[in-house]
Coordinates of C-alpha atoms and ligand atoms in Angstrom, one line a residue:
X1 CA 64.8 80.9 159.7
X2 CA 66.2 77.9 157.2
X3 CA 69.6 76.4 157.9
X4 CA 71.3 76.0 154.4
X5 CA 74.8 74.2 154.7
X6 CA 76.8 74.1 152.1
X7 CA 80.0 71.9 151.9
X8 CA 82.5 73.5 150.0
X9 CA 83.7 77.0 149.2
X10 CA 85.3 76.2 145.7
X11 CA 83.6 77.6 142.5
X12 CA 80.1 76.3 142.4
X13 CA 80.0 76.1 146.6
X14 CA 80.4 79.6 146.4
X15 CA 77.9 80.3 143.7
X16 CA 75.5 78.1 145.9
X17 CA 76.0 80.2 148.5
X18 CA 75.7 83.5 147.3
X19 CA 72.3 82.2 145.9
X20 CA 70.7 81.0 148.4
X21 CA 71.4 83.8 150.3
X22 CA 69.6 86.1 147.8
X23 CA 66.8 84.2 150.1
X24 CA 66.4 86.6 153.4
X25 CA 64.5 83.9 155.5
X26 CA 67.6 82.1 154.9
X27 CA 70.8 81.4 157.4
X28 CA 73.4 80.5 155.0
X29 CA 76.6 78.6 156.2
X30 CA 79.3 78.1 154.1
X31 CA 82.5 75.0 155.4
X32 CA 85.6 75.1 153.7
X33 CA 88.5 72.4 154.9
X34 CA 90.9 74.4 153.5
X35 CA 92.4 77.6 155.1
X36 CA 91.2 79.8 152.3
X37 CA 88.7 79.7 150.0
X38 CA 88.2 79.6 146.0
X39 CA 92.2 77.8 146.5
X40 CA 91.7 75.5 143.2
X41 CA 90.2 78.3 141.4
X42 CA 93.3 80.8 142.1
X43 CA 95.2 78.3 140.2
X44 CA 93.3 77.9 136.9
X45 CA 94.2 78.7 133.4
X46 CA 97.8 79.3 134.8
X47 CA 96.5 81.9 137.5
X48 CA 95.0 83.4 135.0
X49 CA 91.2 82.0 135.5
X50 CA 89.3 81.2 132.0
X51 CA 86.0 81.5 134.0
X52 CA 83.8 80.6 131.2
X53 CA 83.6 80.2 128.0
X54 CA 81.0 82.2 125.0
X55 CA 80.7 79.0 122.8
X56 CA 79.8 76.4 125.8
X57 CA 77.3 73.9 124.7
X58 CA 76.0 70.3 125.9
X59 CA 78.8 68.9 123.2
X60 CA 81.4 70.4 125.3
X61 CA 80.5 67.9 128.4
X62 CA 80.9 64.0 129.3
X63 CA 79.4 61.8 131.6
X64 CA 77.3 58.7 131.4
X65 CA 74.1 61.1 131.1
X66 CA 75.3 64.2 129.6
X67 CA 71.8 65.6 128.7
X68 CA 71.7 65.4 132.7
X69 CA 74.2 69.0 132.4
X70 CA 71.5 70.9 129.8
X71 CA 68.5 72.7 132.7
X72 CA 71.4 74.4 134.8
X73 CA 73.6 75.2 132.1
X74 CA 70.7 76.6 130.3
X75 CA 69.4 78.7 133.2
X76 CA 72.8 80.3 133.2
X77 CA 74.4 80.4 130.3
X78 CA 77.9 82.3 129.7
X79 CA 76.4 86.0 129.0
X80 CA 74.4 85.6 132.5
X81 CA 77.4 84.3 134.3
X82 CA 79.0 87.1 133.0
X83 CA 76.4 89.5 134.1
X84 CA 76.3 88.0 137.0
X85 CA 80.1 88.6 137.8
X86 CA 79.9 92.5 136.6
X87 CA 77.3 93.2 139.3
X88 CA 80.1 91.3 141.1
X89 CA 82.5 93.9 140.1
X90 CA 84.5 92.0 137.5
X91 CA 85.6 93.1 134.2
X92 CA 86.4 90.2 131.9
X93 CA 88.0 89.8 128.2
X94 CA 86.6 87.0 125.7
X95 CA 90.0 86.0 124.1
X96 CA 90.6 83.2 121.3
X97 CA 88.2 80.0 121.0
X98 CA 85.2 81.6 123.0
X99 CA 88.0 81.7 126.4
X100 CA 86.7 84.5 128.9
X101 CA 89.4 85.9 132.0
X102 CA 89.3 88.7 134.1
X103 CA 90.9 91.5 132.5
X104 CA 93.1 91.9 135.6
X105 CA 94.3 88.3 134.1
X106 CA 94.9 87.3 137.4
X107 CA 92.6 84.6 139.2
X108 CA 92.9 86.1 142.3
X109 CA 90.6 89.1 141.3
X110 CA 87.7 86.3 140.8
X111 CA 88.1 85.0 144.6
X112 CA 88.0 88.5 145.3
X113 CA 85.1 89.6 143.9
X114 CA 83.3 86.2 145.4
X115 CA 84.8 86.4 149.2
X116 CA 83.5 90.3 149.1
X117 CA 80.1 89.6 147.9
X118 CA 79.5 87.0 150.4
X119 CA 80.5 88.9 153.0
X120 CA 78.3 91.6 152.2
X121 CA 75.5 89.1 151.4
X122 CA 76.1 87.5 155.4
X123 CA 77.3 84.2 154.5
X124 CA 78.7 82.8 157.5
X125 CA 82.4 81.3 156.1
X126 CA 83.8 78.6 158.3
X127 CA 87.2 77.8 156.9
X128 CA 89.7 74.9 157.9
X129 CA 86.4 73.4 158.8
X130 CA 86.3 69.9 157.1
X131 CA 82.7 68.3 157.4
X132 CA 83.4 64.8 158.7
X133 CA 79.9 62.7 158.5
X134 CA 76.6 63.6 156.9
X135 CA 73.3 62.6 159.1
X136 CA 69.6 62.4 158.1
X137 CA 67.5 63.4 160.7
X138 CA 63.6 63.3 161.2
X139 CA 63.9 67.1 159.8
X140 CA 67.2 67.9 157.8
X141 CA 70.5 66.9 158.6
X142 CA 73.1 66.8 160.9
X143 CA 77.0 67.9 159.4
X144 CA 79.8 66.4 162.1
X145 CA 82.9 68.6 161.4
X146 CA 85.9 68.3 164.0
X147 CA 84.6 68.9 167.6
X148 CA 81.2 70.8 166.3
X149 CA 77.7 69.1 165.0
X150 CA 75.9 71.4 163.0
X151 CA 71.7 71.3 162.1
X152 CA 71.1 71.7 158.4
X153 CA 67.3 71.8 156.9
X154 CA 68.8 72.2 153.5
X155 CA 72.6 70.7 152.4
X156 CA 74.6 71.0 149.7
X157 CA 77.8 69.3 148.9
X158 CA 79.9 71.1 146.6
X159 CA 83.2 69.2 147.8
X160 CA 84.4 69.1 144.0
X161 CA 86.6 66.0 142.4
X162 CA 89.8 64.5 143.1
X163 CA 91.2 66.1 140.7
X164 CA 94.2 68.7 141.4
X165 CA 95.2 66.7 144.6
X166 CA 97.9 69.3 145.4
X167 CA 95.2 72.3 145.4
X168 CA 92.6 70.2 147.6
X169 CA 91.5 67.6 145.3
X170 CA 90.0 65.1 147.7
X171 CA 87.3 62.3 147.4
X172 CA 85.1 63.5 150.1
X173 CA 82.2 64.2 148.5
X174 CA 82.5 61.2 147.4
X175 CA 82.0 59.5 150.2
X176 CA 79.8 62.0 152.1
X177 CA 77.2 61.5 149.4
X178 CA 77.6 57.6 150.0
X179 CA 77.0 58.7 153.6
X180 CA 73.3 59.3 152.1
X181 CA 72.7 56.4 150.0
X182 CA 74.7 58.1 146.4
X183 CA 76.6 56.1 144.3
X184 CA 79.1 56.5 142.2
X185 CA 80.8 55.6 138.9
X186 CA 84.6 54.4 138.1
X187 CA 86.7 57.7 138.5
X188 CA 89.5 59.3 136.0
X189 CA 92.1 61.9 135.8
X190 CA 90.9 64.0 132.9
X191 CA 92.3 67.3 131.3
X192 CA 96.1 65.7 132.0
X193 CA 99.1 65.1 130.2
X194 CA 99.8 61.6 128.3
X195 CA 102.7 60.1 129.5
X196 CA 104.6 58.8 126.0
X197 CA 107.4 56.6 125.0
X198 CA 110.1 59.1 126.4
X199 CA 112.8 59.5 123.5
X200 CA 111.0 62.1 121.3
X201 CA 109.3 64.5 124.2
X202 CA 112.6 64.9 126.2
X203 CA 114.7 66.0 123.1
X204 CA 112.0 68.9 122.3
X205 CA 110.8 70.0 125.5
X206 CA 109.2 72.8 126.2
X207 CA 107.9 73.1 121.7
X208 CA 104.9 73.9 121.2
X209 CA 103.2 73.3 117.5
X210 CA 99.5 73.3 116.2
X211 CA 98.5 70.5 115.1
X212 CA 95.2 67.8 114.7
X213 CA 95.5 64.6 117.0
X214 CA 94.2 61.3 117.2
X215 CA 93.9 58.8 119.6
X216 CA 94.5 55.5 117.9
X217 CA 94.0 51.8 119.4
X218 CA 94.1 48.7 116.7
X219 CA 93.7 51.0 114.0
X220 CA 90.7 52.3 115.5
X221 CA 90.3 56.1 115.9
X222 CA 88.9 56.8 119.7
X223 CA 89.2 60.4 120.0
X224 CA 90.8 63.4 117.6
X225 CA 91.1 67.1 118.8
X226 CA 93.4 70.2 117.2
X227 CA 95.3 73.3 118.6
X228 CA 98.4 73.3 120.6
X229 CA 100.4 70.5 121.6
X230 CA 103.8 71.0 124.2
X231 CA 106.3 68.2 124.3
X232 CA 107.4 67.4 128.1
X233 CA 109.6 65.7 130.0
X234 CA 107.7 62.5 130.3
X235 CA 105.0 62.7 126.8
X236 CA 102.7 65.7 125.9
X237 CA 100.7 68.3 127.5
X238 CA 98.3 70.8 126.3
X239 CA 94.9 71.7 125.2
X240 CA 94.7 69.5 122.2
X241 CA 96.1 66.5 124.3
X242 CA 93.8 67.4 127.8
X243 CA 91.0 66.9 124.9
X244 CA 92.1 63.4 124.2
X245 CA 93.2 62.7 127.9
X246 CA 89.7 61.3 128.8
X247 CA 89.4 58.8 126.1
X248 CA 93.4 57.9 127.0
X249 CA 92.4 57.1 130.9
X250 CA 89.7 55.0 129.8
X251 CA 90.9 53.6 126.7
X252 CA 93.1 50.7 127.7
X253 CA 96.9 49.6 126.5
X254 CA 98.1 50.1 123.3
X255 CA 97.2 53.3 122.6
X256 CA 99.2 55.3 120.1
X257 CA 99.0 59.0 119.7
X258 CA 99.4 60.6 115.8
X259 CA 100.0 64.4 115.4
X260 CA 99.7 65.9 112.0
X261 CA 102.0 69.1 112.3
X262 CA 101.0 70.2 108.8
X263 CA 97.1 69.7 108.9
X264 CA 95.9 72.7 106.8
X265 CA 97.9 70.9 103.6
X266 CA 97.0 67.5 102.0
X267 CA 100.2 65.1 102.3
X268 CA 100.7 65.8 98.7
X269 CA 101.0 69.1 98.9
X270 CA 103.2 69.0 101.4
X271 CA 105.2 66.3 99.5
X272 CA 105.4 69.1 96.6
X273 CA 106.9 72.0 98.7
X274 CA 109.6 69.1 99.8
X275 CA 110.2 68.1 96.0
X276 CA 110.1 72.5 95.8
X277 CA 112.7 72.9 98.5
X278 CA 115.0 69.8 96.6
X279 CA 115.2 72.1 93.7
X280 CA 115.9 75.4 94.9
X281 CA 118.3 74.7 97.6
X282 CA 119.6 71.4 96.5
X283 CA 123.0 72.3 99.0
X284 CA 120.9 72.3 101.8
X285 CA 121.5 69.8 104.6
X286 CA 118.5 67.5 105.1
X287 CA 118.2 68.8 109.1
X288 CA 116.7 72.3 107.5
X289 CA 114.4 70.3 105.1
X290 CA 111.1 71.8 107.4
X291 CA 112.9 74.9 108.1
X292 CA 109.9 77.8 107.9
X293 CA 107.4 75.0 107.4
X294 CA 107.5 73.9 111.6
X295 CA 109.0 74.7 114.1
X296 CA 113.3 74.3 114.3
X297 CA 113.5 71.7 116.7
X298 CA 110.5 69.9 115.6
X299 CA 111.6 69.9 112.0
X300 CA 114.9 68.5 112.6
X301 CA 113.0 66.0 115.2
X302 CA 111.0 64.9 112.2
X303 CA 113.8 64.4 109.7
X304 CA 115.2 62.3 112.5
X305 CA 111.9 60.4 112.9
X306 CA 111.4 59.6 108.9
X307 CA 115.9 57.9 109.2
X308 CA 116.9 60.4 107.1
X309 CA 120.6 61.2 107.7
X310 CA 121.0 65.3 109.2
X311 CA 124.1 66.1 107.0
X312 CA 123.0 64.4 103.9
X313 CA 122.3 67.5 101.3
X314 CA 118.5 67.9 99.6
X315 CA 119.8 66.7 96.1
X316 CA 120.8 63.5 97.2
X317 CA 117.5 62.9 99.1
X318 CA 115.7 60.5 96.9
X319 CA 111.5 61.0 95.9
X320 CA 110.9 58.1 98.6
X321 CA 112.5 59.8 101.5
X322 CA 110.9 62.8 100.8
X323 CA 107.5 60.9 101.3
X324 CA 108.7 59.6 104.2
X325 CA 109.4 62.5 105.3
X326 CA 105.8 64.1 104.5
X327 CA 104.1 61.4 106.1
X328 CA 106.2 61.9 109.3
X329 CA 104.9 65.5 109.5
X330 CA 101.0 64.5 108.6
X331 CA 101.9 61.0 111.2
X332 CA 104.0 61.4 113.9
X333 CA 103.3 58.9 116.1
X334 CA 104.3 58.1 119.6
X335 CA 103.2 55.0 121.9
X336 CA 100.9 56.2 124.7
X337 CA 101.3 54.6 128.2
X338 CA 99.0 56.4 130.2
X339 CA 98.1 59.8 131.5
X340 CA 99.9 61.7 134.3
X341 CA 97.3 61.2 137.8
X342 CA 94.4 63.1 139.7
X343 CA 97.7 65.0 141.1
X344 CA 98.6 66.6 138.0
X345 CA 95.0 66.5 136.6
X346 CA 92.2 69.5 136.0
X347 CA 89.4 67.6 136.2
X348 CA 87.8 64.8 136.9
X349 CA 85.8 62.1 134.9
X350 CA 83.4 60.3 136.5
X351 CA 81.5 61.2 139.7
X352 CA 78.4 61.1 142.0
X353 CA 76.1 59.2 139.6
X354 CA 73.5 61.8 138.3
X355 CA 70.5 59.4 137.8
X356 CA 70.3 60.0 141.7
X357 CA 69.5 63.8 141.1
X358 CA 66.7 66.0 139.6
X359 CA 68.2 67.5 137.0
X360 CA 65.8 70.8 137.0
X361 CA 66.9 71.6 140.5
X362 CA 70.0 69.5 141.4
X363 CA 68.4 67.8 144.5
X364 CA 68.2 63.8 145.3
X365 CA 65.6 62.0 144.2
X366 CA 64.9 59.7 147.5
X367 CA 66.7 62.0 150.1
X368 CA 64.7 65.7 149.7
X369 CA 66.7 69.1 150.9
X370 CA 69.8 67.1 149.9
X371 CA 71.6 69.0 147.0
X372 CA 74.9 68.8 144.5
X373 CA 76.2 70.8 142.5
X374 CA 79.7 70.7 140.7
X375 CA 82.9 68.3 139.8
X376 CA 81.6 66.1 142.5
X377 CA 78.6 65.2 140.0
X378 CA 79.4 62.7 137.1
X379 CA 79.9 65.8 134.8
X380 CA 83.2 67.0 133.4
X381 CA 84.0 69.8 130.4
X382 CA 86.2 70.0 127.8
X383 CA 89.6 72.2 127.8
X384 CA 88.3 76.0 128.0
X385 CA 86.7 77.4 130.7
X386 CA 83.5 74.6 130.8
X387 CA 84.4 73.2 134.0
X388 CA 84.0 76.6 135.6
X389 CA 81.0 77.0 133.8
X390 CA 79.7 73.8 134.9
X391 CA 80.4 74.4 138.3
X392 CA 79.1 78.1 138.2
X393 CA 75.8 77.2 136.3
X394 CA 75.1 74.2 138.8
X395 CA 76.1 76.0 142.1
X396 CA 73.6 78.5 141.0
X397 CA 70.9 76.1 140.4
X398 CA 71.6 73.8 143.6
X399 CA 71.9 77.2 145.4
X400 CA 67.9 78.1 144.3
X401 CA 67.1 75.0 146.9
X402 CA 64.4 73.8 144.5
X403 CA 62.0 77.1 143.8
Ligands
LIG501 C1 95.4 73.3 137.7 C2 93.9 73.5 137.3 C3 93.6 74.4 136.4 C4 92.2 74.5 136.0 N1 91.9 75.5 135.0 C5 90.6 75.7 134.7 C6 90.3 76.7 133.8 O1 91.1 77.6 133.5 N2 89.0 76.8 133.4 C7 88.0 75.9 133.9 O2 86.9 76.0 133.5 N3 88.3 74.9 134.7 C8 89.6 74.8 135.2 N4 89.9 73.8 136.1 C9 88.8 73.0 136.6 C10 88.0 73.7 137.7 O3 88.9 74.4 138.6 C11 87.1 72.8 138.5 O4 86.3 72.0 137.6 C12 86.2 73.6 139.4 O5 86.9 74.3 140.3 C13 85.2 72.7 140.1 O6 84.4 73.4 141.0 P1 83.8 72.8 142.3 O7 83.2 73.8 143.1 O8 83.1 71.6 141.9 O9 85.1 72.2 143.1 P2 86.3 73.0 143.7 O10 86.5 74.3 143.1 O11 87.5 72.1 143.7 O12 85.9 73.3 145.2 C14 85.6 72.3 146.1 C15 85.9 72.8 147.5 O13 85.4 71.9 148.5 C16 86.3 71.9 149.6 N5 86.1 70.6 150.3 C17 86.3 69.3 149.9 N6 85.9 68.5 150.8 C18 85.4 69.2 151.9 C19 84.9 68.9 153.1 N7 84.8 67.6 153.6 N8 84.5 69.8 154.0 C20 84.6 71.2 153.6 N9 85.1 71.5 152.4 C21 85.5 70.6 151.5 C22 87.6 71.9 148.8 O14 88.7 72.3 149.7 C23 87.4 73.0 147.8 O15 87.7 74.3 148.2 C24 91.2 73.7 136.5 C25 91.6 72.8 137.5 C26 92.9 72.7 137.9 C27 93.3 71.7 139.0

């Protein structure tokens, strides 16, 4: 019978597991450092889990070789993860932007359904078992944990990023695969708040508006992205922002963030329904000028932003404060200084490089039976449940052990 090891029981670990031990002739070990397993994944999309997502496609992920992502995540896709996890048990619901949970909306249900199946499917679980050193051998590998030396014919590391340091974020695959000759490339916190100038994001914490972002440096657009933004203690958080966070950790000083909080209406138009409002509420104090256009706080933020006095009434606003004002809502801008760190992060950029890899079967080029599959690989997703499938379509690819 085959030893398979694999190092790891967070999403695609698992995955690799309960694959190769659809394999009989198979002994399938499975080491987790952490007391449980699955410990990051009970604490995505808010507990909530967005385990996949319909719309996934090779534009959704980053990496110095992207195209590297395509043969697993095209081997299985989102319907056949989804199949997969109904023959698990688990019912899911596809909710707005192609965003898939399980309809108990509680992560916890999709550790469940994994720890029962590989039970059932013999997977010998080790937890708080932290593999320590990685050995080639004449035939396979030996795995140094603390106080046991294991044989392995086939390994995979499935160790994840060092992202979500507080959940068991660490860089050990990392160095395990350096252990075996793999490098890797510079390493960022992706999918993470921007940490702003401070004034504005204090004063409305906690709003939340929709809105189109870009990522400006010297005038240059780096990255845009839309949907919701939340303002925070120390700059901005949500998915619109996580989209940009990538470009942010890479992109250098100076950065400046812009947020169009009207971005279904041309500025002129929204210059009109200000020059609208002047007229038929000329009483009005210039604080409730964006009143039922934005949110309160935000709107009163904004009249702030454009120097334009709160108790001043509408009629005495002149036609050059109200364009001030319309290009505050279509240009709000706030200095970036950097994101928040791996601790508060959801993903990691950068990673084991993936030149090193076959990408039809996830396993190294120069050191054969050695396999990767996950964040640990220089792949990372975009906000929405394609990190999971990442990790889900390459633990299922690295767990075939190259047949
Ligand atoms: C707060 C948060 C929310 C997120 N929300 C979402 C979401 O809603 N949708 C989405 O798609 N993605 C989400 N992500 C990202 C997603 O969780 C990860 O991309 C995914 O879990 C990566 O899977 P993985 O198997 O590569 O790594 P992990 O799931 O991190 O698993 C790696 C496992 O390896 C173990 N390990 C590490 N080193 C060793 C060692 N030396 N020996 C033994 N075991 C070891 C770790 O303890 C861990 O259990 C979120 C991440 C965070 C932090």
């Amino acid at each position: 019978m085959e030893n398979v090891i694999i190092i790891g029981a967070g999403a695609s670990g698992m995955m690799a597991a309960l694959t190769a031990a659809e394999n009989a002739d198979k002994r399938v070990i499975l080491l987790e450092r952490q007391q449980r397993v699955g410990r990051k994944l009970l604490a995505t999309g808010n507990g909530r889990c967005n385990l996949t997502n319909t719309g996934a496609a090779i534009e959704n992920y980053h990496g110095e070789d992207r195209d590297f992502a395509a043969p697993a995540l095209n081997a299985f896709p989102p319907e056949k993860v989804l199949d997969f996890f109904r023959n698990l048990g688990l019912l899911t619901v596809e909710e707005y932007g192609g965003r898939v949970y399980p309809l108990s909306d509680s992560a916890n249900s999709v550790v469940d359904v994994l720890r029962f199946a590989l039970e059932a499917r013999g997977v010998e679980l080790r937890s708080a078992c932290p593999a320590r050193e990685l050995r080639r051998e004449k035939q396979g590998f030996t795995v140094e944990t603390d106080g046991e030396r294991l044989h392995a014919d086939k390994l995979i590391v499935a160790c994840g990023g060092a992202a979500g340091a507080k959940l068991g974020g660490v860089n050990d695959g990392y160095e395990l695969l350096k252990m075996l000759g793999h490098k890797r490339t510079a390493l960022y916190p992706a999918l993470v708040q921007l940490v702003t100038a401070p004034e504005y994001p204090r004063a409305l914490k906690g709003v939340r508006a929709d809105c189109a972002l870009r990522l400006c440096a010297g005038g240059n657009v780096l990255a845009e992205s839309a949907g919701e933004l939340q303002f925070t203690e120390t700059g901005v958080s949500g998915p619109a922002v996580f989209d940009l966070s990538r470009a942010a950790a890479s992109g250098g000083k100076g950065l400046v963030l812009e947020a169009d909080f009207l971005k279904d209406y041309e500025e002129a138009a929204v210059l009109n329904l200000l020059r609208q409002r002047r007229e038929s509420l000329p009483a009005l104090p210039a604080s409730d000028m964006l009143t039922g256009l934005i949110h309160n706080r935000l709107g009163k933020m904004l009249v702030k932003y454009a120097e334009i006095k709160a108790n001043i009434p509408l009629k005495a606003l002149d036609d050059a404060a109200l364009h001030s004002l319309a290009r505050a809502c279509k240009g709000f801008s706030l200095p970036v200084r950097g994101t928040e760190g791996f601790d508060k992060a959801q993903v990691t950029a950068g990673g084991v490089k993936c030149s090193g890899f076959n990408p039809e079967t996830l396993e190294s080029w120069f050191v054969p039976g050695l396999f990767a599959c996950g964040e640990v690989l220089d792949i990372d997703g975009d906000c929405g449940g394609f990190n999971l499938q990442w990790a889900w379509a390459s633990g299922r690819l690295a767990g075939r052990l190259g047949t």
